[in-house]
């Protein structure tokens, strides 16, 4: 998978970490978008279903980090709170993969750039909207 190789080479993570991290981000996009919009994103990422399957299960919304994310979203409100809540809940999943939470912010631009290269600015815009 080309996307996984980009993540491995650019971030120095293991292949299973790259797959799981990409899967977590795609899962977030899938949860936030309607089926039609998400299918446009999945259509430009070869093996998107396999990546979704590689994402660790986040019981109870990501454990402590998921709970903190929910609190942050509630306290801040609006788009900023939602974005922070999403990042914090993803950090819990990244932790399960043996990566620290700040890796979330390193995965985003690589995945977004990949989607833009394969699907164009419109599809990248859909993904960007979902990750805010």
Short mmCIF file of C-alpha atoms in Angstrom, two decimals:
data_model
loop_
_atom_site.label_atom_id
_atom_site.label_comp_id
_atom_site.label_asym_id
_atom_site.label_seq_id
_atom_site.Cartn_x
_atom_site.Cartn_y
_atom_site.Cartn_z
CA UNK A 1 0.00 0.00 0.00
CA UNK A 2 1.48 3.25 -1.17
CA UNK A 3 0.01 5.35 1.65
CA UNK A 4 1.36 2.99 4.31
CA UNK A 5 4.82 3.12 2.74
CA UNK A 6 4.74 6.93 2.77
CA UNK A 7 3.84 6.93 6.47
CA UNK A 8 6.57 4.39 7.29
CA UNK A 9 9.28 6.24 5.36
CA UNK A 10 8.30 9.78 6.42
CA UNK A 11 7.56 9.09 10.08
CA UNK A 12 9.77 6.12 10.91
CA UNK A 13 6.87 4.08 12.26
CA UNK A 14 6.35 0.33 11.84
CA UNK A 15 4.04 -0.90 9.08
CA UNK A 16 1.37 -2.08 11.54
CA UNK A 17 1.49 1.31 13.28
CA UNK A 18 1.09 3.09 9.94
CA UNK A 19 -1.89 0.90 9.01
CA UNK A 20 -3.55 1.29 12.39
CA UNK A 21 -2.98 5.05 12.57
CA UNK A 22 -4.29 5.60 9.05
CA UNK A 23 -7.24 3.37 9.91
CA UNK A 24 -8.04 5.45 13.00
CA UNK A 25 -8.04 8.65 10.95
CA UNK A 26 -10.20 7.07 8.26
CA UNK A 27 -12.59 5.77 10.93
CA UNK A 28 -12.92 9.30 12.31
CA UNK A 29 -13.67 10.59 8.81
CA UNK A 30 -16.18 7.77 8.26
CA UNK A 31 -17.92 8.58 11.55
CA UNK A 32 -18.18 12.30 10.72
CA UNK A 33 -19.14 12.08 7.05
CA UNK A 34 -22.07 10.66 5.20
CA UNK A 35 -21.54 7.47 3.24
CA UNK A 36 -21.32 9.24 -0.11
CA UNK A 37 -18.62 11.65 0.99
CA UNK A 38 -16.61 8.98 2.76
CA UNK A 39 -16.82 6.65 -0.25
CA UNK A 40 -15.12 9.37 -2.33
CA UNK A 41 -12.20 9.36 0.12
CA UNK A 42 -12.08 5.58 0.39
CA UNK A 43 -12.16 5.35 -3.39
CA UNK A 44 -8.80 7.11 -3.74
CA UNK A 45 -7.04 5.16 -0.96
CA UNK A 46 -6.19 1.65 -2.10
CA UNK A 47 -6.96 -0.83 0.66
CA UNK A 48 -9.05 1.62 2.70
CA UNK A 49 -11.16 -1.24 4.07
CA UNK A 50 -8.03 -3.06 5.25
CA UNK A 51 -6.81 0.13 6.93
CA UNK A 52 -10.14 0.54 8.72
CA UNK A 53 -9.82 -3.05 9.87
CA UNK A 54 -6.30 -2.39 11.19
CA UNK A 55 -7.48 0.40 13.50
CA UNK A 56 -7.51 -0.67 17.14
CA UNK A 57 -10.90 -0.95 18.80
CA UNK A 58 -11.49 2.01 21.06
CA UNK A 59 -13.74 0.69 23.77
CA UNK A 60 -15.73 3.45 25.36
CA UNK A 61 -14.50 6.04 22.89
CA UNK A 62 -10.78 5.63 23.49
CA UNK A 63 -10.54 5.21 27.24
CA UNK A 64 -9.17 8.11 29.24
CA UNK A 65 -8.09 10.09 26.18
CA UNK A 66 -11.51 9.58 24.60
CA UNK A 67 -13.18 10.81 27.79
CA UNK A 68 -10.89 13.85 27.88
CA UNK A 69 -11.69 14.46 24.23
CA UNK A 70 -15.40 14.41 24.97
CA UNK A 71 -14.92 16.82 27.87
CA UNK A 72 -12.81 19.17 25.73
CA UNK A 73 -15.41 19.17 22.98
CA UNK A 74 -18.14 19.96 25.49
CA UNK A 75 -16.23 22.69 27.31
CA UNK A 76 -14.91 24.50 24.24
CA UNK A 77 -17.93 23.97 22.03
CA UNK A 78 -18.03 24.76 18.34
CA UNK A 79 -15.49 23.60 15.79
CA UNK A 80 -12.44 24.11 18.00
CA UNK A 81 -13.85 21.92 20.74
CA UNK A 82 -14.87 19.29 18.23
CA UNK A 83 -11.41 19.27 16.62
CA UNK A 84 -9.67 19.03 19.97
CA UNK A 85 -12.01 16.27 21.07
CA UNK A 86 -11.30 14.33 17.88
CA UNK A 87 -7.54 14.71 18.28
CA UNK A 88 -7.64 13.57 21.89
CA UNK A 89 -9.78 10.53 21.15
CA UNK A 90 -7.44 9.60 18.29
CA UNK A 91 -4.48 9.98 20.67
CA UNK A 92 -5.93 7.12 22.73
CA UNK A 93 -5.97 4.87 19.68
CA UNK A 94 -2.44 5.90 18.71
CA UNK A 95 -1.34 5.04 22.25
CA UNK A 96 -2.76 1.54 21.79
CA UNK A 97 -0.52 1.25 18.72
CA UNK A 98 2.56 2.17 20.76
CA UNK A 99 2.83 5.75 19.48
CA UNK A 100 2.50 8.95 21.44
CA UNK A 101 -0.45 11.24 20.85
CA UNK A 102 1.45 13.89 18.93
CA UNK A 103 1.88 11.41 16.07
CA UNK A 104 -1.76 12.12 15.18
CA UNK A 105 -0.76 15.57 13.93
CA UNK A 106 2.06 14.05 11.88
CA UNK A 107 -0.23 11.52 10.15
CA UNK A 108 -2.84 14.12 9.08
CA UNK A 109 -0.77 16.06 6.52
CA UNK A 110 0.66 12.93 4.91
CA UNK A 111 -2.77 11.34 4.50
CA UNK A 112 -4.31 14.61 3.33
CA UNK A 113 -1.54 15.13 0.76
CA UNK A 114 -1.95 11.53 -0.47
CA UNK A 115 -5.71 12.01 -0.91
CA UNK A 116 -5.13 15.28 -2.76
CA UNK A 117 -2.62 13.66 -5.12
CA UNK A 118 -4.93 10.74 -5.88
CA UNK A 119 -8.35 12.38 -5.76
CA UNK A 120 -7.81 16.10 -6.25
CA UNK A 121 -8.53 19.14 -4.15
CA UNK A 122 -12.27 18.46 -3.82
CA UNK A 123 -11.81 15.04 -2.20
CA UNK A 124 -8.98 16.38 -0.02
CA UNK A 125 -11.33 19.17 1.07
CA UNK A 126 -13.92 16.64 2.18
CA UNK A 127 -11.32 14.81 4.26
CA UNK A 128 -9.99 18.05 5.70
CA UNK A 129 -13.50 19.08 6.74
CA UNK A 130 -14.01 15.74 8.47
CA UNK A 131 -10.77 16.05 10.41
CA UNK A 132 -11.51 19.50 11.80
#
